[in-house]
Amino acid sequence: MAVALKEDYQRALDEQKKEVRELVMAGLEQIKEGKTKDFNTVCDRLEKKYRDEAILD
């Protein structure tokens, strides 16, 4: 049972990492397109979005 929970947790963690990478890449694309002049603004938006997200235990 513990192995299954650990695998589920790892799968969820990997999915979250993938989503964060995609969001960062989207932010970089916005900078390239001139929609955002400051990378800190992109990071601030990401931080605000994920600050209050539930953390899996």
GROMACS .gro file of N, CA and C in nm, residues 14-53:
model
  120
   14ASP      N    1   0.567   1.491  -1.034
   14ASP     CA    2   0.620   1.505  -1.170
   14ASP      C    3   0.528   1.587  -1.258
   15GLU      N    4   0.398   1.567  -1.244
   15GLU     CA    5   0.300   1.642  -1.323
   15GLU      C    6   0.305   1.791  -1.287
   16GLN      N    7   0.320   1.821  -1.159
   16GLN     CA    8   0.329   1.960  -1.116
   16GLN      C    9   0.456   2.026  -1.170
   17LYS      N   10   0.566   1.953  -1.167
   17LYS     CA   11   0.691   2.007  -1.221
   17LYS      C   12   0.677   2.037  -1.370
   18LYS      N   13   0.611   1.948  -1.440
   18LYS     CA   14   0.590   1.967  -1.584
   18LYS      C   15   0.506   2.093  -1.608
   19GLU      N   16   0.401   2.110  -1.528
   19GLU     CA   17   0.314   2.226  -1.544
   19GLU      C   18   0.391   2.356  -1.517
   20VAL      N   19   0.474   2.357  -1.414
   20VAL     CA   20   0.552   2.476  -1.382
   20VAL      C   21   0.649   2.508  -1.496
   21ARG      N   22   0.716   2.405  -1.549
   21ARG     CA   23   0.807   2.428  -1.663
   21ARG      C   24   0.732   2.488  -1.781
   22GLU      N   25   0.613   2.436  -1.809
   22GLU     CA   26   0.534   2.488  -1.922
   22GLU      C   27   0.495   2.634  -1.898
   23LEU      N   28   0.460   2.667  -1.775
   23LEU     CA   29   0.424   2.805  -1.743
   23LEU      C   30   0.544   2.899  -1.757
   24VAL      N   31   0.659   2.854  -1.713
   24VAL     CA   32   0.780   2.936  -1.727
   24VAL      C   33   0.812   2.956  -1.874
   25MET      N   34   0.802   2.851  -1.952
   25MET     CA   35   0.829   2.863  -2.096
   25MET      C   36   0.728   2.957  -2.162
   26ALA      N   37   0.602   2.952  -2.119
   26ALA     CA   38   0.500   3.043  -2.173
   26ALA      C   39   0.535   3.187  -2.136
   27GLY      N   40   0.584   3.207  -2.014
   27GLY     CA   41   0.625   3.341  -1.972
   27GLY      C   42   0.742   3.392  -2.055
   28LEU      N   43   0.838   3.305  -2.082
   28LEU     CA   44   0.950   3.345  -2.166
   28LEU      C   45   0.904   3.380  -2.307
   29GLU      N   46   0.808   3.305  -2.357
   29GLU     CA   47   0.754   3.334  -2.490
   29GLU      C   48   0.685   3.471  -2.491
   30GLN      N   49   0.614   3.504  -2.382
   30GLN     CA   50   0.551   3.635  -2.372
   30GLN      C   51   0.656   3.746  -2.377
   31ILE      N   52   0.768   3.724  -2.311
   31ILE     CA   53   0.876   3.823  -2.312
   31ILE      C   54   0.928   3.840  -2.454
   32LYS      N   55   0.950   3.728  -2.523
   32LYS     CA   56   1.000   3.734  -2.661
   32LYS      C   57   0.904   3.809  -2.752
   33GLU      N   58   0.774   3.792  -2.728
   33GLU     CA   59   0.672   3.858  -2.811
   33GLU      C   60   0.652   4.003  -2.772
   34GLY      N   61   0.721   4.048  -2.667
   34GLY     CA   62   0.708   4.187  -2.624
   34GLY      C   63   0.587   4.214  -2.538
   35LYS      N   64   0.519   4.110  -2.495
   35LYS     CA   65   0.401   4.128  -2.411
   35LYS      C   66   0.438   4.159  -2.267
   36THR      N   67   0.557   4.117  -2.226
   36THR     CA   68   0.607   4.142  -2.091
   36THR      C   69   0.751   4.187  -2.104
   37LYS      N   70   0.782   4.297  -2.043
   37LYS     CA   71   0.918   4.352  -2.054
   37LYS      C   72   1.009   4.302  -1.942
   38ASP      N   73   0.952   4.248  -1.837
   38ASP     CA   74   1.030   4.216  -1.719
   38ASP      C   75   1.004   4.072  -1.675
   39PHE      N   76   1.110   3.992  -1.671
   39PHE     CA   77   1.096   3.853  -1.629
   39PHE      C   78   1.047   3.843  -1.486
   40ASN      N   79   1.080   3.941  -1.402
   40ASN     CA   80   1.033   3.941  -1.263
   40ASN      C   81   0.881   3.947  -1.257
   41THR      N   82   0.820   4.018  -1.350
   41THR     CA   83   0.674   4.024  -1.356
   41THR      C   84   0.616   3.886  -1.381
   42VAL      N   85   0.678   3.812  -1.472
   42VAL     CA   86   0.634   3.676  -1.502
   42VAL      C   87   0.648   3.590  -1.378
   43CYS      N   88   0.762   3.598  -1.311
   43CYS     CA   89   0.786   3.518  -1.191
   43CYS      C   90   0.687   3.555  -1.080
   44ASP      N   91   0.658   3.684  -1.067
   44ASP     CA   92   0.562   3.727  -0.965
   44ASP      C   93   0.424   3.668  -0.991
   45ARG      N   94   0.384   3.663  -1.118
   45ARG     CA   95   0.254   3.603  -1.151
   45ARG      C   96   0.251   3.455  -1.116
   46LEU      N   97   0.360   3.385  -1.148
   46LEU     CA   98   0.368   3.243  -1.116
   46LEU      C   99   0.365   3.221  -0.964
   47GLU      N  100   0.441   3.303  -0.892
   47GLU     CA  101   0.445   3.289  -0.747
   47GLU      C  102   0.307   3.314  -0.687
   48LYS      N  103   0.239   3.417  -0.734
   48LYS     CA  104   0.106   3.448  -0.684
   48LYS      C  105   0.009   3.332  -0.711
   49LYS      N  106   0.019   3.274  -0.829
   49LYS     CA  107  -0.070   3.164  -0.865
   49LYS      C  108  -0.049   3.042  -0.777
   50TYR      N  109   0.077   3.010  -0.748
   50TYR     CA  110   0.107   2.887  -0.675
   50TYR      C  111   0.123   2.904  -0.525
   51ARG      N  112   0.127   3.025  -0.477
   51ARG     CA  113   0.146   3.048  -0.333
   51ARG      C  114   0.036   2.983  -0.251
   52ASP      N  115  -0.087   2.992  -0.297
   52ASP     CA  116  -0.199   2.942  -0.221
   52ASP      C  117  -0.249   2.806  -0.267
   53GLU      N  118  -0.178   2.742  -0.359
   53GLU     CA  119  -0.217   2.610  -0.406
   53GLU      C  120  -0.199   2.508  -0.293
   0.00000   0.00000   0.00000
